[in-house]
PDB file of C-alpha atoms in Angstrom:
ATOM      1  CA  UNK A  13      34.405  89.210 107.785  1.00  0.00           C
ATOM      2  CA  UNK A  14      36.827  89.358 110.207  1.00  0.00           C
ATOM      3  CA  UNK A  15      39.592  91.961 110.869  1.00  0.00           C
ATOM      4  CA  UNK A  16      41.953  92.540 112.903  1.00  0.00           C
ATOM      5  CA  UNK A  17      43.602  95.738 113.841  1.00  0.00           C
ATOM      6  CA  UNK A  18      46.974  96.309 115.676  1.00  0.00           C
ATOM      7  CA  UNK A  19      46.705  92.785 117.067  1.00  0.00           C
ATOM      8  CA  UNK A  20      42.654  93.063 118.074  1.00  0.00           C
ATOM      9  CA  UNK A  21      39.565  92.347 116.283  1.00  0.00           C
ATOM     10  CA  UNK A  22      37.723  95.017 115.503  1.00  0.00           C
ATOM     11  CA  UNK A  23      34.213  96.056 113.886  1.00  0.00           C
ATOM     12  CA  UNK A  24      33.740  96.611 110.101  1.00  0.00           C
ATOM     13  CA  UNK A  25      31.885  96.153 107.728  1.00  0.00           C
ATOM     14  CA  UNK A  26      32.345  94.888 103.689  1.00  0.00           C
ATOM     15  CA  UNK A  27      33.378  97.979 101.423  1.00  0.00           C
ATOM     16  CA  UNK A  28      34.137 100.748 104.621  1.00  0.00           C
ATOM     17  CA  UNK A  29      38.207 101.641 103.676  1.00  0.00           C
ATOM     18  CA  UNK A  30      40.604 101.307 106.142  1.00  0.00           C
ATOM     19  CA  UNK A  31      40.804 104.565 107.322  1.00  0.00           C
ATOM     20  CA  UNK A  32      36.863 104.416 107.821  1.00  0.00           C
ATOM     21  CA  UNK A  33      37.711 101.400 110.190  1.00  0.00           C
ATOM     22  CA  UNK A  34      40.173 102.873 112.501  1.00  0.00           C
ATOM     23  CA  UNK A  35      38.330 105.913 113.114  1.00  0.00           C
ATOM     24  CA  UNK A  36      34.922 103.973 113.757  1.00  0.00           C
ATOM     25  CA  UNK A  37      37.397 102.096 116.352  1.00  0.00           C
ATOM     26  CA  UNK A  38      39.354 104.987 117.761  1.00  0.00           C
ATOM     27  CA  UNK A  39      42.675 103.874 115.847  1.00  0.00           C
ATOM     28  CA  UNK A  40      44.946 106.537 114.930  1.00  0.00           C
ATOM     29  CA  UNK A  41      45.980 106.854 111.545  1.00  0.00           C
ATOM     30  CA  UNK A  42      47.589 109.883 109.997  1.00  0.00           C
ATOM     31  CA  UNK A  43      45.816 111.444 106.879  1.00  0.00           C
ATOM     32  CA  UNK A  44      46.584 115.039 105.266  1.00  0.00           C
ATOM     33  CA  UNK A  45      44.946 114.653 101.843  1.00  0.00           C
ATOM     34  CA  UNK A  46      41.714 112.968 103.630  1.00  0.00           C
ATOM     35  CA  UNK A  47      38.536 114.377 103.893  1.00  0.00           C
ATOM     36  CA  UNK A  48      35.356 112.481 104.027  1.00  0.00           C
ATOM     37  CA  UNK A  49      33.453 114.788 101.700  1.00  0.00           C
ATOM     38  CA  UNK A  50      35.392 114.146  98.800  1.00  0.00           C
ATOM     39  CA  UNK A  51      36.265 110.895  97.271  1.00  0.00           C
ATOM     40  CA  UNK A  52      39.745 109.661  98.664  1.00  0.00           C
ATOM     41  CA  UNK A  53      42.812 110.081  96.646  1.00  0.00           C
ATOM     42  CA  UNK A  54      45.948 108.961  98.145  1.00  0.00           C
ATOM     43  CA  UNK A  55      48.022 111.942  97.392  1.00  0.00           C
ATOM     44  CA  UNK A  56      50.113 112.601 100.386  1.00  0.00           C
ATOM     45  CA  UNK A  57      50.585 108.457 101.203  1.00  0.00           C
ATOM     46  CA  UNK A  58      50.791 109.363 105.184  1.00  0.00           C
ATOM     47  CA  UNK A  59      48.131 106.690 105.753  1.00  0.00           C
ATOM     48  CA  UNK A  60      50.111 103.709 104.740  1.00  0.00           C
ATOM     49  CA  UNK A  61      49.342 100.947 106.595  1.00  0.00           C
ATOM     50  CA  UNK A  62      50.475  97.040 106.319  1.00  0.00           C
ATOM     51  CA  UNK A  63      47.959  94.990 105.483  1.00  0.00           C
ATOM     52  CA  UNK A  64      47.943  91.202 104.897  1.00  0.00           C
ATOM     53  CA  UNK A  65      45.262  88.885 103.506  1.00  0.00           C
ATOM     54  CA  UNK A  66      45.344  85.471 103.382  1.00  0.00           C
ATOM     55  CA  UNK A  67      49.554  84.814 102.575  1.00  0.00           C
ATOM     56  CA  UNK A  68      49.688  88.040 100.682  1.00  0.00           C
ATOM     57  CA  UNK A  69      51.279  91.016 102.628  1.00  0.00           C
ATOM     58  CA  UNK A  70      51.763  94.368 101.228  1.00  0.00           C
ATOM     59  CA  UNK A  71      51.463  98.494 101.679  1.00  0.00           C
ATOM     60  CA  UNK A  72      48.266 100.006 101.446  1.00  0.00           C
ATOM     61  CA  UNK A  73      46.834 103.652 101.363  1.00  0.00           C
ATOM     62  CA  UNK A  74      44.321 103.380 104.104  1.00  0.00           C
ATOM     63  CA  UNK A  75      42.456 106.406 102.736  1.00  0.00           C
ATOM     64  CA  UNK A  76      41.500 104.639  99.992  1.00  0.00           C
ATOM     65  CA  UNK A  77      41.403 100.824 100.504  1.00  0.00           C
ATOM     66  CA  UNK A  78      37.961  98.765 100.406  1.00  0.00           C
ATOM     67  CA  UNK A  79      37.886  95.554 103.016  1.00  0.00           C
ATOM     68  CA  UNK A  80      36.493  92.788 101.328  1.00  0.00           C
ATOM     69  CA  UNK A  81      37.562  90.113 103.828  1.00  0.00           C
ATOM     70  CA  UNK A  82      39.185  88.833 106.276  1.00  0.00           C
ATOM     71  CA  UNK A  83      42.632  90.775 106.990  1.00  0.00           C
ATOM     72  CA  UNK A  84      45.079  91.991 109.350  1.00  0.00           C
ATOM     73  CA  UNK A  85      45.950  95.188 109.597  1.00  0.00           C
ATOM     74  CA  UNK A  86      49.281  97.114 111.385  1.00  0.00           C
ATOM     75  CA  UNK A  87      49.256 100.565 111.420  1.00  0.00           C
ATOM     76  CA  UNK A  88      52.116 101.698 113.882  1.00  0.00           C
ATOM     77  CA  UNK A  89      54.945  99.371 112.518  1.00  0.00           C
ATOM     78  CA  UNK A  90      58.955 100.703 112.618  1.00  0.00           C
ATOM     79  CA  UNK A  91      59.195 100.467 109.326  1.00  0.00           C
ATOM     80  CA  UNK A  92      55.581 102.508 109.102  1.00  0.00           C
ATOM     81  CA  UNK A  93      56.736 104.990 111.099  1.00  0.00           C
ATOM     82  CA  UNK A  94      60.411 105.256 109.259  1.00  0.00           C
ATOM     83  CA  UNK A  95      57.960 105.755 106.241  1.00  0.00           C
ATOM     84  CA  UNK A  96      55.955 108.127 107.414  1.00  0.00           C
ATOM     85  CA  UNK A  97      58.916 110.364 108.976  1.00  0.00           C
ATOM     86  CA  UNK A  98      60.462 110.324 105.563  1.00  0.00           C
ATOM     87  CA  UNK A  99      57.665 111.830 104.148  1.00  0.00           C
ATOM     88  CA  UNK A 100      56.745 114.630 106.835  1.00  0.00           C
ATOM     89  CA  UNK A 101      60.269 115.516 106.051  1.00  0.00           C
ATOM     90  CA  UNK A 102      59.701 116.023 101.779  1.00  0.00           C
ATOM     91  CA  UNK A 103      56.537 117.367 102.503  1.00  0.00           C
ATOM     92  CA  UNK A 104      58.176 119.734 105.002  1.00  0.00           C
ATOM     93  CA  UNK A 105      60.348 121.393 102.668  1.00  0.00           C
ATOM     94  CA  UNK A 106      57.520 122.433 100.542  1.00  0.00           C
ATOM     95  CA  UNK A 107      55.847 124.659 103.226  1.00  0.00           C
ATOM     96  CA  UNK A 108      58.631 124.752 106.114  1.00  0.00           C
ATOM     97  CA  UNK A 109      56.359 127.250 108.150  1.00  0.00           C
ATOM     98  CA  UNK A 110      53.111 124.641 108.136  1.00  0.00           C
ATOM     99  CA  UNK A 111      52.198 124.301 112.051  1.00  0.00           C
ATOM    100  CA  UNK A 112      50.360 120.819 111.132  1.00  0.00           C
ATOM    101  CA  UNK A 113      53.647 119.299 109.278  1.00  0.00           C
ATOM    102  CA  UNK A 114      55.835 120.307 112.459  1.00  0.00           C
ATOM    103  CA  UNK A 115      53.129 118.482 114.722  1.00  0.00           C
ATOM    104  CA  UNK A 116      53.571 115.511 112.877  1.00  0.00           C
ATOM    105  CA  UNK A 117      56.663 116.260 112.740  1.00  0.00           C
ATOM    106  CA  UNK A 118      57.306 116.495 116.383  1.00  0.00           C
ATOM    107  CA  UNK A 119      55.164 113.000 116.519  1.00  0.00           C
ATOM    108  CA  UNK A 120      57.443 111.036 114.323  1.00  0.00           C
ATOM    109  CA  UNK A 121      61.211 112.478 114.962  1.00  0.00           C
ATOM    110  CA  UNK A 122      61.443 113.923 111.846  1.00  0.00           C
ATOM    111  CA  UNK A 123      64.022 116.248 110.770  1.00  0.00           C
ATOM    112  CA  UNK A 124      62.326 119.745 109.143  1.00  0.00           C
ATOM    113  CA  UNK A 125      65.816 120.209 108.106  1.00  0.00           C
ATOM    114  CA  UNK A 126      66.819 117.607 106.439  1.00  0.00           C
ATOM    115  CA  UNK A 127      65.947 118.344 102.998  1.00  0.00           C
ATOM    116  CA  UNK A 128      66.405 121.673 101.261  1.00  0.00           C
ATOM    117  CA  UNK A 129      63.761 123.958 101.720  1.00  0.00           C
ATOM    118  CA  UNK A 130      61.803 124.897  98.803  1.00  0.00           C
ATOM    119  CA  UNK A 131      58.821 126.952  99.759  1.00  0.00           C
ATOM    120  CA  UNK A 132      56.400 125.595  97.293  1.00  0.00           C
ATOM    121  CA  UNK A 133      53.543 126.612 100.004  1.00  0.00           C
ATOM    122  CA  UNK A 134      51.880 123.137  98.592  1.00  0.00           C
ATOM    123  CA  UNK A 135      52.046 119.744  99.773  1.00  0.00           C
ATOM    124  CA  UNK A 136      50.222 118.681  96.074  1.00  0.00           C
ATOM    125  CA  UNK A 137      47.218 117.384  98.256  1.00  0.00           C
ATOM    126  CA  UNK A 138      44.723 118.401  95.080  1.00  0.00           C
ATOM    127  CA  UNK A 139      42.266 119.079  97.870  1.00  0.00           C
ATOM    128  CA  UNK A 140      41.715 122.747  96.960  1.00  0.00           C
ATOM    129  CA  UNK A 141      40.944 121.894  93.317  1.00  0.00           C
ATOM    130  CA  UNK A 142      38.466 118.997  94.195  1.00  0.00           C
ATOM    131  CA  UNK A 143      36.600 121.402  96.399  1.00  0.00           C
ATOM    132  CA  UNK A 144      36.759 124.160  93.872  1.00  0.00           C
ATOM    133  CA  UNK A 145      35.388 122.096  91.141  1.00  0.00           C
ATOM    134  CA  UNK A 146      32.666 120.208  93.429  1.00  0.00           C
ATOM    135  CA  UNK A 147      31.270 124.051  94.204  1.00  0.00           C
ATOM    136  CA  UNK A 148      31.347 124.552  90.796  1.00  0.00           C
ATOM    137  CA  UNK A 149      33.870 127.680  90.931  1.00  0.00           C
ATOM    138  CA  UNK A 150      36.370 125.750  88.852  1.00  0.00           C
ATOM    139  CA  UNK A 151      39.054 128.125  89.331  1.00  0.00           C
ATOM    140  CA  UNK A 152      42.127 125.700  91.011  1.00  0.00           C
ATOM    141  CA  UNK A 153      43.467 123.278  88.846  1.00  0.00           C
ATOM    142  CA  UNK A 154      46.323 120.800  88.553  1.00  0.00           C
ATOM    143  CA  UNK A 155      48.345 121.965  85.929  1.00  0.00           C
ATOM    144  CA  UNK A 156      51.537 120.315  84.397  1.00  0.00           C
ATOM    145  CA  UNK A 157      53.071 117.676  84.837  1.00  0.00           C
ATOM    146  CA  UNK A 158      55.590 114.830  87.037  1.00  0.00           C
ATOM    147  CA  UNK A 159      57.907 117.054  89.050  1.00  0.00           C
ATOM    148  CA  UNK A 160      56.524 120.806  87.803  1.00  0.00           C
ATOM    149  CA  UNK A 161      52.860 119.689  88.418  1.00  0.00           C
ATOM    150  CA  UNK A 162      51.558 122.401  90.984  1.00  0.00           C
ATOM    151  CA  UNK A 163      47.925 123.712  91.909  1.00  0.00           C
ATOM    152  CA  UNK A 164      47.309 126.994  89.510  1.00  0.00           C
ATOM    153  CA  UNK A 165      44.994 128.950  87.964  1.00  0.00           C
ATOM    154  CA  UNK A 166      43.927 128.822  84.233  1.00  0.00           C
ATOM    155  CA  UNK A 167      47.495 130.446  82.372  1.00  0.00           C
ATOM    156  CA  UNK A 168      48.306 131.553  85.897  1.00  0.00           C
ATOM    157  CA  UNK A 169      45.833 134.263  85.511  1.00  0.00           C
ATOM    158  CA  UNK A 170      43.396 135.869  88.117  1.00  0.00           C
ATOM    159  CA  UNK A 171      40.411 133.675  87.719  1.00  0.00           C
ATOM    160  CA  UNK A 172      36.995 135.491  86.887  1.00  0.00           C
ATOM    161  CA  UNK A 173      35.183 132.767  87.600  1.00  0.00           C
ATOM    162  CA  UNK A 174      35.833 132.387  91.560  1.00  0.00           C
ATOM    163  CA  UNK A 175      33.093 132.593  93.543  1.00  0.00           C
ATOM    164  CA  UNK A 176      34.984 133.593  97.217  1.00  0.00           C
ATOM    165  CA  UNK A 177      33.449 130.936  99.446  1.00  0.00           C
ATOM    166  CA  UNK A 178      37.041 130.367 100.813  1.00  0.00           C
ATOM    167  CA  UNK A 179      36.292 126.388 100.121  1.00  0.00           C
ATOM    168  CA  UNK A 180      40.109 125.943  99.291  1.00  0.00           C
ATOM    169  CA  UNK A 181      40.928 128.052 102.458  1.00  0.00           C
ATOM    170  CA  UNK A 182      38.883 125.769 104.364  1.00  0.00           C
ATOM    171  CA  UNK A 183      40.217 122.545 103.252  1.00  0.00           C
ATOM    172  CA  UNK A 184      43.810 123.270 102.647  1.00  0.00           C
ATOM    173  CA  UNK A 185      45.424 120.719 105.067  1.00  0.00           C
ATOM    174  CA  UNK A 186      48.268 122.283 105.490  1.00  0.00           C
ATOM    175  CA  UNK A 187      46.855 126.005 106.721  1.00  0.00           C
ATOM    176  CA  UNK A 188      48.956 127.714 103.289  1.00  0.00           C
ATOM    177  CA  UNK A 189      45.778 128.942 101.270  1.00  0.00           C
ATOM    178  CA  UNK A 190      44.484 132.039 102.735  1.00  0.00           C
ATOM    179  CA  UNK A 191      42.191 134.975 101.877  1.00  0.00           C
ATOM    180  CA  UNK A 192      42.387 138.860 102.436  1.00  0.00           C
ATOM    181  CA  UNK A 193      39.697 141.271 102.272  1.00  0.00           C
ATOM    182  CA  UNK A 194      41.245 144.751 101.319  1.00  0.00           C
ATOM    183  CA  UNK A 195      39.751 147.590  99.881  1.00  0.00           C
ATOM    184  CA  UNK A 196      36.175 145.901  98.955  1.00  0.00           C
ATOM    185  CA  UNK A 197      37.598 143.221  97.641  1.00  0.00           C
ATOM    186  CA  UNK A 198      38.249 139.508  98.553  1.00  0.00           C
ATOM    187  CA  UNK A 199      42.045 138.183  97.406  1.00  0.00           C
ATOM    188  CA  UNK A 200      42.672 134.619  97.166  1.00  0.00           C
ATOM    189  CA  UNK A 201      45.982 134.008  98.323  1.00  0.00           C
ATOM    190  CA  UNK A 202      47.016 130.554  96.621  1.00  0.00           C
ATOM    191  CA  UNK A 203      51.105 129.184  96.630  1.00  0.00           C
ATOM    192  CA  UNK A 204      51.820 133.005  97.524  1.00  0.00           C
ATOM    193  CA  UNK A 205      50.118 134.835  94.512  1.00  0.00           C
ATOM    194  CA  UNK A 206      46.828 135.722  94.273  1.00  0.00           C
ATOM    195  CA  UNK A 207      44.551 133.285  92.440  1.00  0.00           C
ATOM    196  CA  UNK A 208      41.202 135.801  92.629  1.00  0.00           C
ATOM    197  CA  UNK A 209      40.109 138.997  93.451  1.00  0.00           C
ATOM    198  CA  UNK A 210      36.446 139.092  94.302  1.00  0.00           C
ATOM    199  CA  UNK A 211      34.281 142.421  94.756  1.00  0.00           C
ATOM    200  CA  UNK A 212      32.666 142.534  98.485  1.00  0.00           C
ATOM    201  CA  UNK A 213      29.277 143.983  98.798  1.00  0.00           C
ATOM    202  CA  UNK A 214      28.800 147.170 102.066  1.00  0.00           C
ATOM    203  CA  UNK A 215      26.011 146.016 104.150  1.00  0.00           C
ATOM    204  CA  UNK A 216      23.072 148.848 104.025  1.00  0.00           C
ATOM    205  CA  UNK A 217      22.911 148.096 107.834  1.00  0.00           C
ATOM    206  CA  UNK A 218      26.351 149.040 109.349  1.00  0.00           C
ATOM    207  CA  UNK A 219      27.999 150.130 106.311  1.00  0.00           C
ATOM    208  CA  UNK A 220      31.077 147.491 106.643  1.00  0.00           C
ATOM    209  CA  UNK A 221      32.152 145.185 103.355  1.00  0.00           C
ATOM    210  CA  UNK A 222      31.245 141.870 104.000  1.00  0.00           C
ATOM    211  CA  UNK A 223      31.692 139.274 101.611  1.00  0.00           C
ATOM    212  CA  UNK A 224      31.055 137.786  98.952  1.00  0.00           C
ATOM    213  CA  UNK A 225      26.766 136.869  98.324  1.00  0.00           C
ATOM    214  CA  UNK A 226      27.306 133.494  96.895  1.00  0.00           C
ATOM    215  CA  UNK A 227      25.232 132.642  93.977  1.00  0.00           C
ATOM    216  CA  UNK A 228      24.160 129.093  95.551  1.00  0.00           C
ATOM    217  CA  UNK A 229      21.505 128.116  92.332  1.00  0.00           C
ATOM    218  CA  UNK A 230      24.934 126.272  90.432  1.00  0.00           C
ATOM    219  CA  UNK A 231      25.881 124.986  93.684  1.00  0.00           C
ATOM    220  CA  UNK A 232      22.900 123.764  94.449  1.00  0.00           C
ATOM    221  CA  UNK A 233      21.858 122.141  91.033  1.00  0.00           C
ATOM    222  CA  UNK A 234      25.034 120.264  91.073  1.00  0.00           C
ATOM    223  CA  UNK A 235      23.946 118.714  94.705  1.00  0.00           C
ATOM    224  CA  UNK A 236      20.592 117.540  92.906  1.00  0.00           C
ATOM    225  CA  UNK A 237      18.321 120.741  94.066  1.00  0.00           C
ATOM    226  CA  UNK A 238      16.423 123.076  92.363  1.00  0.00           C
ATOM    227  CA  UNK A 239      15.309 125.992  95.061  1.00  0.00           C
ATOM    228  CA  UNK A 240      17.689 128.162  97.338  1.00  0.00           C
ATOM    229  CA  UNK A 241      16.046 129.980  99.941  1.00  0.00           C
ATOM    230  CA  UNK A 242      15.951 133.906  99.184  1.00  0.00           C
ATOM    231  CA  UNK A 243      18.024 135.837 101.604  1.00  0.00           C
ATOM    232  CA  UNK A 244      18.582 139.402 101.606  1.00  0.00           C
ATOM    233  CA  UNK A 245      21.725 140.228  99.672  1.00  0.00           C
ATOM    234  CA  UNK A 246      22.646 144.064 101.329  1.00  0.00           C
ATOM    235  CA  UNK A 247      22.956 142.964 104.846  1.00  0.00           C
ATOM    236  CA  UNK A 248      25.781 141.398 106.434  1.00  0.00           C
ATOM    237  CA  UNK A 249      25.697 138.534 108.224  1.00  0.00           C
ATOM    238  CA  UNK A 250      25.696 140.007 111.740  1.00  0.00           C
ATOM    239  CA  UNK A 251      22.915 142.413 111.029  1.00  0.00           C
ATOM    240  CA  UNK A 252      21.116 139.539 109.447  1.00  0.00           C
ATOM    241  CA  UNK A 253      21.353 138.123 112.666  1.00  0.00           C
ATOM    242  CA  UNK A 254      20.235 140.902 114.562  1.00  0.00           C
ATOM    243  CA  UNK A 255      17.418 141.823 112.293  1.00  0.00           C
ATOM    244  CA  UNK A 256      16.061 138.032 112.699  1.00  0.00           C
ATOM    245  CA  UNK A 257      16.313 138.421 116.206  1.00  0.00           C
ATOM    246  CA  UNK A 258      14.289 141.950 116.656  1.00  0.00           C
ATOM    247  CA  UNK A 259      11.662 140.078 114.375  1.00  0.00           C
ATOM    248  CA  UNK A 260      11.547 136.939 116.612  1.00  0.00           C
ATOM    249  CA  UNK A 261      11.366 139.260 119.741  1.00  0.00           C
ATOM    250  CA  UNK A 262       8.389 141.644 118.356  1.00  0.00           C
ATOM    251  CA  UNK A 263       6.365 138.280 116.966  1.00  0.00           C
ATOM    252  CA  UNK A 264       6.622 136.761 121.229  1.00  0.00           C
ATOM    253  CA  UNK A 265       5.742 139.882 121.676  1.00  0.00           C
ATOM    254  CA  UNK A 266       2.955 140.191 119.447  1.00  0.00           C
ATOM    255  CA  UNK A 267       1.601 136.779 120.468  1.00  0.00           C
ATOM    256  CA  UNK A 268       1.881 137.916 124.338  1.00  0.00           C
ATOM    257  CA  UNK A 269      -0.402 140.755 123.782  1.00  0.00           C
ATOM    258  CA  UNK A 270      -2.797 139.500 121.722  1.00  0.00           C
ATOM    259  CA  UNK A 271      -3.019 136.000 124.294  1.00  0.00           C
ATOM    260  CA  UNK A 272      -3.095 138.787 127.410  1.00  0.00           C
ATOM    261  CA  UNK A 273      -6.246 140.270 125.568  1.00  0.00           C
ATOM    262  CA  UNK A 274      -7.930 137.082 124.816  1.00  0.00           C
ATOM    263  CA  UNK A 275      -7.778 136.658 128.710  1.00  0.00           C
ATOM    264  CA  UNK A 276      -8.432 139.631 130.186  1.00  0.00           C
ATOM    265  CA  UNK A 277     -11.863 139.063 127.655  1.00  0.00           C
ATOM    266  CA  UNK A 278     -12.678 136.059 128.768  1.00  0.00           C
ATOM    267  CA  UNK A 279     -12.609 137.721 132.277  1.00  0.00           C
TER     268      UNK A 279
END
């Protein structure tokens, strides 16, 4: 199978997408709704490349493609990068304040103000709600339909069912999704309302909230296992740490001694 990439040939194999491609060969291609732990989507269409296989030429999502055979590829074309400025500039009037949109932004001449603003605070990625359901929180959806389609929770309600392990946060490519832990609790902070509200736990050790204990057995069922290590549940994470530490530290210890008395008996 040969390909060739921006004009040189370049490693691949049968099945890898496009996207999969560049990156193994250090070419750039833009992605937002791309990440390699989920199964690609196309949403946000940044990655369109031009490909062309045999006398057939056409647009692509990159994300999302399969190489089968032998094709040429062009991924920095005018017309790409016309296409892609277009779309920085729709997606930037849906969250106008998104740092990562303005970089891109700032890489393709686009305009932030050439469409209307309409804070949506959502590029309609569908990340968060992959994520959600792969952890098995199901609490983000995509709800509606064409043009009112928008990332929600069930009736718009605070979900009961979120879990707080900040997934969405994570993975939101856009930096819009955020959390706030107030008052014991953990507030999920999705399109400007809050999607959750989940109680923290006060760590025995230091007395701060610290949050949440994730039940992991769903999670990990769902990723094919059966056990989750047992971990203590009152402790934050830094005194965690520091009680594993003092343990290490008194077991060398321990060991020093007791090796120390085997010599001095052997003496």
């Amino acid at each position: 199978m040969k390909i060739i990439m921006d004009g040189k040939e370049v490693a691949a194999e049968r099945g890898q997408t496009i996207v999969e491609v560049a990156r193994r060969n250090g070419v750039y291609i833009p992605t937002l709704c791309h990440v390699p732990a989920l199964e690609p989507a196309a949403m946000c269409r940044v990655c369109t490349v031009e490909l062309a296989e045999g006398r057939r030429s056409r647009l692509v999502t990159a994300c999302n493609y399969p190489l089968r055979g032998d094709a040429e590829i062009r991924t920095d074309t005018p017309m790409l990068r016309q296409n892609r400025k277009v779309l920085i500039e729709l997606l930037a009037a849906r969250c106008p304040d998104s740092e990562v949109l303005k970089g891109l932004a700032e890489s393709y001449s686009a305009d932030l103000n050439r469409f209307p603003h309409d804070d949506k605070q959502c590029i309609m990625c569908g990340l968060c709600a992959r994520v959600c359901e792969r952890v098995g929180g199901n609490v983000l959806a995509l709800c509606s339909r064409g043009v009112e389609i928008r990332v929600d929770t069930s009736f718009g309600r605070l979900s009961p069912t979120c879990i707080g392990c900040a997934a969405c946060v994570q993975i939101c490519p856009v930096n819009v999704i955020r959390i706030e832990d107030v008052d014991g609790e953990r507030r999920v902070i999705v399109r400007g309302k809050e999607a959750s509200r989940v109680p923290l736990r006060k760590c025995t050790g230091c007395g701060i909230h610290f949050g949440p204990v994730i039940d992991l057995n769903q999670v990990m069922e769902r990723a094919g296992e059966s056990r989750v290590p047992a971990f203590n549940a009152s402790v934050c994470p830094a005194c965690s740490r520091r009680n594993l530490a003092r343990r290490l530290a008194e077991r060398h210890f321990e060991q020093h001694a007791v090796e120390s008395r085997d010599a001095g008996g052997e003496g």
